[in-house]
Structures are given as structure tokens and as C-alpha cells.
Protein backbone atom coordinates (compact mmCIF):
# COMPACT_ATOMS: atom_id res chain seq x y z
CA UNK A 1 -87.33 -34.46 103.92
CA UNK A 2 -86.20 -36.45 100.84
CA UNK A 3 -86.66 -35.14 97.37
CA UNK A 4 -88.87 -37.23 95.05
CA UNK A 5 -89.79 -36.67 91.44
CA UNK A 6 -93.34 -35.59 90.64
CA UNK A 7 -95.60 -38.68 90.30
CA UNK A 8 -96.94 -39.34 86.80
CA UNK A 9 -100.51 -38.84 88.04
CA UNK A 10 -99.74 -35.26 89.11
CA UNK A 11 -98.25 -34.13 85.80
CA UNK A 12 -100.10 -31.36 83.97
CA UNK A 13 -101.02 -33.01 80.71
CA UNK A 14 -101.67 -29.73 78.98
CA UNK A 15 -98.06 -28.67 79.77
CA UNK A 16 -96.71 -31.76 78.01
CA UNK A 17 -99.06 -31.18 75.08
CA UNK A 18 -97.76 -27.64 74.62
CA UNK A 19 -94.19 -28.85 74.86
CA UNK A 20 -94.90 -31.37 72.11
CA UNK A 21 -96.30 -28.74 69.77
CA UNK A 22 -93.36 -26.46 70.54
CA UNK A 23 -90.93 -29.24 69.60
CA UNK A 24 -92.56 -29.56 66.16
CA UNK A 25 -92.24 -25.88 65.51
CA UNK A 26 -88.68 -25.83 66.76
CA UNK A 27 -87.69 -28.72 64.52
CA UNK A 28 -89.17 -27.07 61.40
CA UNK A 29 -87.25 -23.87 62.19
CA UNK A 30 -84.05 -25.73 63.11
CA UNK A 31 -84.22 -27.83 59.92
CA UNK A 32 -83.20 -24.72 57.99
CA UNK A 33 -79.87 -24.84 59.87
CA UNK A 34 -79.52 -28.61 59.71
CA UNK A 35 -79.61 -28.88 55.91
CA UNK A 36 -77.95 -25.55 54.86
CA UNK A 37 -75.62 -22.80 56.04
CA UNK A 38 -78.71 -20.72 56.93
CA UNK A 39 -76.96 -18.73 59.69
CA UNK A 40 -74.64 -17.16 57.17
CA UNK A 41 -77.00 -16.38 54.29
CA UNK A 42 -79.58 -13.69 53.52
CA UNK A 43 -82.65 -15.87 53.08
CA UNK A 44 -84.69 -12.99 51.57
CA UNK A 45 -82.40 -13.02 48.50
CA UNK A 46 -81.14 -16.62 48.72
CA UNK A 47 -84.35 -18.34 47.76
CA UNK A 48 -85.27 -17.43 44.21
CA UNK A 49 -87.52 -20.27 43.07
CA UNK A 50 -91.21 -19.44 43.73
CA UNK A 51 -92.09 -22.57 45.72
CA UNK A 52 -89.00 -22.08 47.92
CA UNK A 53 -89.88 -18.41 48.46
CA UNK A 54 -93.41 -19.40 49.47
CA UNK A 55 -92.16 -22.01 51.95
CA UNK A 56 -89.61 -19.62 53.40
CA UNK A 57 -92.26 -16.93 53.83
CA UNK A 58 -94.56 -19.42 55.61
CA UNK A 59 -91.79 -20.55 58.02
CA UNK A 60 -90.59 -16.95 58.46
CA UNK A 61 -93.99 -15.69 59.50
CA UNK A 62 -95.76 -18.60 61.19
CA UNK A 63 -92.90 -20.72 62.65
CA UNK A 64 -89.58 -18.90 63.08
CA UNK A 65 -89.17 -17.16 66.46
CA UNK A 66 -92.67 -18.19 67.58
CA UNK A 67 -92.09 -21.69 69.00
CA UNK A 68 -88.82 -21.37 70.88
CA UNK A 69 -90.52 -18.62 73.04
CA UNK A 70 -93.24 -21.12 73.84
CA UNK A 71 -90.67 -23.69 74.92
CA UNK A 72 -88.82 -21.09 77.00
CA UNK A 73 -92.00 -20.05 78.75
CA UNK A 74 -92.83 -23.68 79.44
CA UNK A 75 -89.32 -24.11 80.90
CA UNK A 76 -90.03 -21.28 83.27
CA UNK A 77 -93.43 -22.76 84.10
CA UNK A 78 -91.72 -26.00 85.08
CA UNK A 79 -89.10 -24.22 87.19
CA UNK A 80 -91.85 -22.56 89.24
CA UNK A 81 -93.66 -25.83 89.64
CA UNK A 82 -90.44 -27.33 91.07
CA UNK A 83 -90.10 -24.27 93.37
CA UNK A 84 -93.64 -24.53 94.69
CA UNK A 85 -93.19 -28.26 95.18
CA UNK A 86 -90.09 -27.62 97.32
CA UNK A 87 -92.07 -25.09 99.45
CA UNK A 88 -94.93 -27.63 99.86
CA UNK A 89 -92.52 -30.48 100.85
CA UNK A 90 -90.26 -28.21 102.92
CA UNK A 91 -87.15 -29.15 100.88
CA UNK A 92 -84.26 -27.08 99.76
CA UNK A 93 -84.85 -25.68 96.23
CA UNK A 94 -81.56 -23.99 95.47
CA UNK A 95 -79.19 -27.00 95.85
CA UNK A 96 -81.50 -29.29 93.91
CA UNK A 97 -82.08 -26.79 91.08
CA UNK A 98 -78.34 -25.94 90.88
CA UNK A 99 -77.57 -29.67 90.47
CA UNK A 100 -80.33 -30.03 87.90
CA UNK A 101 -79.10 -27.06 85.87
CA UNK A 102 -75.52 -28.22 86.14
CA UNK A 103 -76.37 -31.55 84.61
CA UNK A 104 -78.38 -29.81 81.90
CA UNK A 105 -75.39 -27.62 81.19
CA UNK A 106 -73.12 -30.70 80.66
CA UNK A 107 -75.73 -32.24 78.35
CA UNK A 108 -75.88 -28.94 76.43
CA UNK A 109 -72.11 -28.76 75.93
CA UNK A 110 -71.98 -32.42 74.78
CA UNK A 111 -74.89 -31.90 72.39
CA UNK A 112 -73.28 -28.75 70.96
CA UNK A 113 -69.78 -30.12 70.36
CA UNK A 114 -70.62 -33.74 69.45
CA UNK A 115 -73.99 -33.48 67.60
CA UNK A 116 -75.15 -29.98 66.68
CA UNK A 117 -73.80 -26.54 67.41
CA UNK A 118 -77.26 -24.91 67.50
CA UNK A 119 -77.91 -26.31 70.96
CA UNK A 120 -80.23 -24.37 73.35
CA UNK A 121 -79.83 -26.52 76.48
CA UNK A 122 -76.61 -24.76 77.45
CA UNK A 123 -78.34 -21.37 77.41
CA UNK A 124 -81.37 -22.71 79.26
CA UNK A 125 -79.09 -24.09 81.96
CA UNK A 126 -77.31 -20.71 82.39
CA UNK A 127 -80.63 -18.88 82.61
CA UNK A 128 -81.85 -21.60 85.00
CA UNK A 129 -79.06 -20.70 87.44
CA UNK A 130 -80.32 -17.10 87.47
CA UNK A 131 -83.90 -18.31 87.97
CA UNK A 132 -82.86 -19.90 91.26
CA UNK A 133 -82.83 -16.38 92.76
CA UNK A 134 -85.43 -14.83 90.44
CA UNK A 135 -88.17 -17.39 91.09
CA UNK A 136 -88.67 -16.02 94.62
CA UNK A 137 -89.99 -12.73 93.27
CA UNK A 138 -93.82 -12.33 93.78
CA UNK A 139 -95.81 -13.09 90.65
CA UNK A 140 -96.92 -9.51 89.75
CA UNK A 141 -93.41 -8.15 90.16
CA UNK A 142 -91.98 -11.10 88.24
CA UNK A 143 -94.33 -10.48 85.34
CA UNK A 144 -93.53 -6.78 85.28
CA UNK A 145 -89.81 -7.39 85.50
CA UNK A 146 -89.88 -9.85 82.57
CA UNK A 147 -91.45 -7.12 80.43
CA UNK A 148 -88.90 -4.50 81.50
CA UNK A 149 -85.89 -6.76 80.77
CA UNK A 150 -87.33 -7.86 77.42
CA UNK A 151 -88.67 -4.66 75.98
CA UNK A 152 -86.57 -1.74 77.35
CA UNK A 153 -83.21 -2.86 75.85
CA UNK A 154 -84.97 -3.86 72.62
CA UNK A 155 -86.71 -0.48 72.29
CA UNK A 156 -83.45 1.36 72.99
CA UNK A 157 -81.66 -0.71 70.34
CA UNK A 158 -84.43 -0.09 67.84
CA UNK A 159 -84.27 3.62 68.48
CA UNK A 160 -80.50 3.66 67.93
CA UNK A 161 -80.82 1.71 64.67
CA UNK A 162 -83.72 3.95 63.50
CA UNK A 163 -81.67 7.09 64.19
CA UNK A 164 -78.65 5.58 62.47
CA UNK A 165 -80.73 4.75 59.41
CA UNK A 166 -82.24 8.21 59.23
CA UNK A 167 -78.80 9.69 59.24
CA UNK A 168 -77.25 7.33 56.70
CA UNK A 169 -80.32 5.95 54.90
CA UNK A 170 -78.77 2.46 55.06
CA UNK A 171 -77.42 -0.16 57.43
CA UNK A 172 -74.30 -2.24 56.71
CA UNK A 173 -76.10 -5.31 58.13
CA UNK A 174 -78.95 -5.18 55.60
CA UNK A 175 -78.83 -8.29 53.45
CA UNK A 176 -75.55 -9.37 55.08
CA UNK A 177 -74.26 -12.80 54.22
CA UNK A 178 -70.90 -14.41 54.95
CA UNK A 179 -69.74 -16.13 51.79
CA UNK A 180 -66.55 -17.53 53.34
CA UNK A 181 -68.47 -19.13 56.21
CA UNK A 182 -71.00 -20.55 53.75
CA UNK A 183 -68.19 -22.21 51.85
CA UNK A 184 -66.52 -23.46 55.04
CA UNK A 185 -69.80 -24.87 56.37
CA UNK A 186 -70.41 -26.80 53.12
CA UNK A 187 -66.78 -27.99 53.07
CA UNK A 188 -67.07 -29.30 56.61
CA UNK A 189 -70.59 -30.66 56.95
CA UNK A 190 -71.11 -31.89 53.39
CA UNK A 191 -67.66 -33.14 52.50
CA UNK A 192 -65.47 -33.13 55.59
CA UNK A 193 -64.35 -36.02 57.86
CA UNK A 194 -65.76 -36.23 61.40
CA UNK A 195 -62.68 -34.35 62.64
CA UNK A 196 -63.38 -31.48 60.24
CA UNK A 197 -66.98 -31.34 61.29
CA UNK A 198 -66.03 -31.41 64.96
CA UNK A 199 -63.62 -28.53 64.56
CA UNK A 200 -66.10 -26.39 62.61
CA UNK A 201 -68.85 -27.24 65.05
CA UNK A 202 -66.66 -26.35 67.99
CA UNK A 203 -65.88 -22.97 66.46
CA UNK A 204 -69.59 -22.34 65.88
CA UNK A 205 -70.36 -23.32 69.46
CA UNK A 206 -67.92 -20.81 70.93
CA UNK A 207 -68.95 -18.07 68.46
CA UNK A 208 -72.73 -18.46 68.86
CA UNK A 209 -72.77 -19.38 72.55
CA UNK A 210 -70.65 -16.44 73.67
CA UNK A 211 -72.96 -14.02 71.81
CA UNK A 212 -76.02 -16.05 72.70
CA UNK A 213 -75.23 -16.17 76.44
CA UNK A 214 -75.10 -12.36 76.54
CA UNK A 215 -78.22 -11.75 74.47
CA UNK A 216 -80.06 -14.54 76.28
CA UNK A 217 -80.19 -12.37 79.45
CA UNK A 218 -82.37 -9.93 77.49
CA UNK A 219 -84.31 -12.45 75.35
CA UNK A 220 -84.43 -15.97 76.80
CA UNK A 221 -84.37 -15.08 80.49
CA UNK A 222 -87.40 -12.76 80.43
CA UNK A 223 -89.35 -15.36 78.48
CA UNK A 224 -88.51 -17.95 81.13
CA UNK A 225 -89.47 -15.42 83.82
CA UNK A 226 -92.72 -14.71 82.03
CA UNK A 227 -93.51 -18.44 81.95
CA UNK A 228 -92.71 -18.72 85.69
CA UNK A 229 -95.07 -15.83 86.38
CA UNK A 230 -97.84 -17.58 84.38
CA UNK A 231 -97.19 -20.64 86.54
CA UNK A 232 -97.63 -18.59 89.69
CA UNK A 233 -100.94 -17.34 88.26
CA UNK A 234 -101.86 -21.02 87.52
CA UNK A 235 -102.87 -20.17 83.93
CA UNK A 236 -102.72 -23.72 82.59
CA UNK A 237 -104.26 -25.24 85.66
CA UNK A 238 -107.14 -22.78 85.42
CA UNK A 239 -107.53 -22.92 81.62
CA UNK A 240 -111.12 -24.21 81.78
CA UNK A 241 -112.12 -21.20 83.83
CA UNK A 242 -110.23 -18.84 81.53
CA UNK A 243 -111.81 -19.80 78.23
CA UNK A 244 -113.09 -16.29 77.56
CA UNK A 245 -109.73 -14.69 78.21
CA UNK A 246 -107.93 -17.28 76.16
CA UNK A 247 -110.30 -16.66 73.25
CA UNK A 248 -109.64 -12.91 73.55
CA UNK A 249 -105.88 -13.49 73.63
CA UNK A 250 -106.07 -15.68 70.58
CA UNK A 251 -108.14 -13.21 68.55
CA UNK A 252 -105.89 -10.27 69.50
CA UNK A 253 -102.35 -11.69 69.57
CA UNK A 254 -102.41 -13.88 66.46
CA UNK A 255 -103.37 -11.11 64.03
CA UNK A 256 -100.95 -8.62 65.64
CA UNK A 257 -98.19 -11.23 65.61
CA UNK A 258 -98.77 -12.13 61.94
CA UNK A 259 -98.74 -8.39 60.95
CA UNK A 260 -95.46 -7.76 62.80
CA UNK A 261 -93.79 -10.81 61.33
CA UNK A 262 -94.77 -9.74 57.87
CA UNK A 263 -93.08 -6.32 58.23
CA UNK A 264 -89.78 -7.41 56.53
CA UNK A 265 -91.75 -8.48 53.49
CA UNK A 266 -93.85 -5.32 53.39
CA UNK A 267 -91.22 -2.71 54.43
CA UNK A 268 -88.05 -4.39 53.00
CA UNK A 269 -85.96 -6.83 54.99
CA UNK A 270 -84.09 -4.17 56.93
CA UNK A 271 -81.89 -5.41 59.76
CA UNK A 272 -84.03 -3.84 62.48
CA UNK A 273 -87.22 -5.15 60.86
CA UNK A 274 -85.93 -8.73 60.87
CA UNK A 275 -84.14 -8.78 64.22
CA UNK A 276 -86.44 -6.55 66.31
CA UNK A 277 -89.87 -5.97 64.80
CA UNK A 278 -90.31 -9.52 63.37
CA UNK A 279 -88.38 -11.74 65.80
CA UNK A 280 -88.20 -9.92 69.11
CA UNK A 281 -91.65 -8.29 69.05
CA UNK A 282 -93.73 -10.24 66.55
CA UNK A 283 -92.39 -13.73 67.50
CA UNK A 284 -93.49 -13.86 71.17
CA UNK A 285 -96.71 -11.94 70.49
CA UNK A 286 -97.70 -14.63 68.00
CA UNK A 287 -96.56 -17.22 70.57
CA UNK A 288 -99.10 -15.89 73.08
CA UNK A 289 -101.81 -16.20 70.47
CA UNK A 290 -100.73 -19.71 69.60
CA UNK A 291 -100.64 -20.70 73.27
CA UNK A 292 -104.22 -19.51 73.77
CA UNK A 293 -105.32 -21.35 70.68
CA UNK A 294 -103.65 -24.56 71.64
CA UNK A 295 -105.12 -24.46 75.16
CA UNK A 296 -108.57 -23.86 73.70
CA UNK A 297 -108.17 -26.83 71.34
CA UNK A 298 -106.98 -28.96 74.25
CA UNK A 299 -110.33 -28.40 75.98
CA UNK A 300 -112.43 -29.85 73.08
CA UNK A 301 -113.28 -33.41 74.04
CA UNK A 302 -113.30 -34.95 70.56
CA UNK A 303 -109.74 -33.62 69.93
CA UNK A 304 -108.28 -35.53 72.90
CA UNK A 305 -107.04 -38.34 70.61
CA UNK A 306 -105.21 -35.76 68.53
CA UNK A 307 -103.59 -33.90 71.42
CA UNK A 308 -102.47 -37.06 73.29
CA UNK A 309 -99.57 -37.93 70.87
CA UNK A 310 -98.20 -34.41 71.35
CA UNK A 311 -98.45 -34.79 75.10
CA UNK A 312 -96.51 -38.04 74.86
CA UNK A 313 -93.73 -36.32 72.92
CA UNK A 314 -93.82 -33.48 75.42
CA UNK A 315 -93.30 -35.94 78.31
CA UNK A 316 -90.13 -36.95 76.48
CA UNK A 317 -89.09 -33.44 75.48
CA UNK A 318 -85.45 -33.82 76.46
CA UNK A 319 -85.05 -37.10 74.55
CA UNK A 320 -87.06 -35.82 71.64
CA UNK A 321 -85.02 -32.65 71.25
CA UNK A 322 -81.66 -34.48 71.28
CA UNK A 323 -82.91 -37.22 68.93
CA UNK A 324 -84.07 -34.59 66.43
CA UNK A 325 -80.46 -33.44 66.20
CA UNK A 326 -79.19 -36.98 65.87
CA UNK A 327 -81.60 -37.86 63.10
CA UNK A 328 -81.09 -34.59 61.15
CA UNK A 329 -77.26 -34.65 61.34
CA UNK A 330 -77.21 -38.29 60.23
CA UNK A 331 -79.27 -37.29 57.24
CA UNK A 332 -77.32 -34.23 56.24
CA UNK A 333 -73.75 -34.52 57.50
CA UNK A 334 -71.01 -36.34 55.57
CA UNK A 335 -70.68 -39.11 58.17
CA UNK A 336 -74.33 -39.99 57.49
CA UNK A 337 -76.24 -39.74 54.21
CA UNK A 338 -74.46 -36.49 53.29
CA UNK A 339 -77.30 -34.34 52.00
CA UNK A 340 -76.06 -31.06 53.46
CA UNK A 341 -76.65 -28.23 50.96
CA UNK A 342 -78.32 -30.63 48.56
CA UNK A 343 -82.01 -30.37 49.46
CA UNK A 344 -84.33 -27.43 49.03
CA UNK A 345 -86.32 -25.81 51.83
CA UNK A 346 -89.52 -27.60 50.90
CA UNK A 347 -87.90 -31.01 51.05
CA UNK A 348 -86.19 -30.09 54.32
CA UNK A 349 -89.51 -29.04 55.82
CA UNK A 350 -91.19 -32.30 54.82
CA UNK A 351 -88.25 -34.26 56.31
CA UNK A 352 -88.80 -32.33 59.59
CA UNK A 353 -92.47 -33.31 59.60
CA UNK A 354 -91.54 -36.93 58.79
CA UNK A 355 -88.98 -37.10 61.62
CA UNK A 356 -91.53 -35.70 64.07
CA UNK A 357 -94.17 -38.15 62.91
CA UNK A 358 -91.78 -40.98 63.70
CA UNK A 359 -91.13 -39.44 67.10
CA UNK A 360 -94.87 -39.36 67.79
CA UNK A 361 -95.06 -43.12 67.25
CA UNK A 362 -91.87 -43.89 69.18
CA UNK A 363 -93.08 -41.84 72.18
CA UNK A 364 -96.41 -43.62 72.16
CA UNK A 365 -94.73 -47.05 72.18
CA UNK A 366 -92.04 -46.13 74.72
CA UNK A 367 -94.49 -44.67 77.19
CA UNK A 368 -96.60 -47.80 77.23
CA UNK A 369 -93.68 -49.46 79.04
CA UNK A 370 -91.90 -46.67 80.80
CA UNK A 371 -92.81 -43.53 82.84
CA UNK A 372 -90.43 -41.20 80.97
CA UNK A 373 -87.93 -40.94 78.17
CA UNK A 374 -84.42 -42.44 78.60
CA UNK A 375 -82.66 -39.04 78.88
CA UNK A 376 -85.34 -37.77 81.27
CA UNK A 377 -84.64 -40.87 83.45
CA UNK A 378 -80.90 -40.14 83.52
CA UNK A 379 -81.43 -36.48 84.21
CA UNK A 380 -83.83 -37.13 87.08
CA UNK A 381 -81.73 -39.89 88.57
CA UNK A 382 -78.68 -37.62 88.73
CA UNK A 383 -80.76 -34.66 89.85
CA UNK A 384 -82.45 -36.36 92.75
CA UNK A 385 -79.31 -38.35 93.61
CA UNK A 386 -81.18 -41.63 94.13
CA UNK A 387 -82.77 -44.42 92.21
CA UNK A 388 -86.43 -44.21 91.43
CA UNK A 389 -88.92 -46.25 89.41
CA UNK A 390 -88.67 -45.65 85.69
CA UNK A 391 -90.76 -48.56 84.42
CA UNK A 392 -94.46 -47.85 84.34
CA UNK A 393 -96.35 -49.51 87.08
CA UNK A 394 -99.11 -51.90 85.98
CA UNK A 395 -102.63 -50.81 86.84
């Protein structure tokens, strides 16, 4: 039986809506890396002006590490939908998904070396290959396995770091910043030619992706598995019947997540507090609360006009994500406007919101004429290995 893309009428609108919201949060968090050498600095001591400290604290608690988990979970949700579709249509899932992830891998490499080294598509593709086998695990076992892979290594690492700190009363990674890399980043991105930027970006890609590909098995993969398990339980499809449980999840997970993400501010920005307590534990817990909140808001009739633009952006998630990198690098890198290292965190955040606002409008206009974004069309065409209708059919 021939493979065909899911018809527009069968799409889960709430899934696109959640993707759209996740993309906003991801852009705000990524903007820190777009406009400054954020990866090499200690932000808890870098920002000294009160309004910058306040903005950093807001992003650190409410945005950072709480929207990429949502996107990863939604990625897993989509993988399972493709798997269940293949079962329903009696088609081969593994060859199709391997081809789809292979194409995503190529896009990720191109994005990382030609546009922005902070790419996540490469990692998603690698984890997607693993999901080809993992997706067959029954839902309860898949859910349990995602927790084991995520929490057991993290708890072991936290225990080691806690024992080390109790023995030495300090950690060499506390407040670490790489002054040389900060200077090199500014020299390349703010003042370098395209060749200089390419060389530095390529170095960052290899450095971050090698480390990221290893840690992703214990961080990104279980989040994707968790999302796939939620898909098997049909959480989004059954959201109207789960209002009570969603309300409970919102009221429990949001406060716990906010508390955990404030730990570095209350108990000093120790390495284990930032990496483990705040990001690994607090981030996804807040994500679950956010997810419940957003699904509850989606069910309120008079908010439909507000949620629809986010759903449109979510339908074009691939295109939206890549274009965010294009817009931001053109604003900050030397081959564009050249504002790298020259704007504060508040200005950078407002620029992120402005870029996303433009994307909301562009998505609305584009989808009045076409079924999907341009990169989605290319990805699907190559994935399914055949031509299919891209232009929206008139009603």
C-alpha cells in the first residue's frame, strides 16, 4: 500500500497550537545565544544592571529549559502518530521513518554549519533513529522506561556532585566562564568575515554536537519517548475528557517547577543546582504544568481566535524554526546588521517577540494559499518519495 501524508483535515489542531507556543519559548531562550556569547559566560554574574538581572531571572525561571522539552515531547507524539498510521494502513514504518530522519539529519547539519551552530534538528534526527525501535514498546512500559532513562543517570550524577562538594566545599565548575571563547565569539560573529564565522561555527558544531549527542540519550531521548507514550494514551485527543486531570497537573506542576527553577537564586548558582535541579528536574516539570495550562486554554471557545495563529505557526514548525535562525543571524552577525554583543538582554528579548509576531502574520498569509510551509513540503516530498498536493484545495 502506498504511503500518503496525513490529510489536513485529520491534523490535530491542538498539537500544532502547542508547537507554536513551544517555538516562541525556544526563540526567546535561543535569542540569548544569538546576540551574545551566552554559552561561555556565567549569566549569574554577567548581568549587573537591575533591569537586565530581572529579565535574565524571568527567562531563567519561566522560559529556559521549559519549552524545548515541550517541543521534544511533541516530536515524540508525532512519531507515534506516524507509527500508528503505518499500522492502520499496513505500510512499513521503519524504512519510511529512517528516510524521514535521514533527511532531517541533513537539514540539521546544513542549518548548523551554514546558519547557526545551536541547531537541534541533528540531535532530533539521531534520537528519531532510536525511536524506530523504541516506538514498538507498549505504552506503560514506554512511559516507565522514559522515566528510568531520564532520572536514574541524573540522580546518580547529582549524588556524585553532592558528595564531591561535601568533601571539598566547592566545585571548579561553579561560576565558570571561558574568557578566551567569549573573545573569539565576538571576534568572529561581530567583526569577522563569513569565512571566519563559518570556521568558528563549524568548531562549535563539532564541540556541542559531540557532547550533545551523548547527553541527548539521557535527556532528549526520554522526553521524546515520554511524548510518544502520551500519544499512545491519546492525551491530546482526549483533552476535553481530561479537564479535571489537566487542571490538577497545572496546579501541581507549575508551582513545583517554579520552585525548583528558582533554586540557583535561593541556594547560590552552584553547578549542580543550575544543571540538574533547575534544568533537568525543574524544566520538564514546569513544562508539564505549562502543557496542561495551554490545553485548558485551548478548550475555551472565546480564546480560539488567539490560539489559531499559534496553530498556524505550529503547522509550519520546521520552516519557522529555520527562519528564526536566519532572521536572528542576519540581525546580529557581521554579514548582516552586525549587532552581536551590542544589545542588552531586554532588547534581545523584545527582538525575539517581534520576530515571532512577524512569523505569526506570515504563517497566516502563507496557509491561506498552501497546505504547509515550504520546508515542510520539501521534507514530505522527499520522505514519501512522490509528488503530492501542496497548494490548498478550494472549498
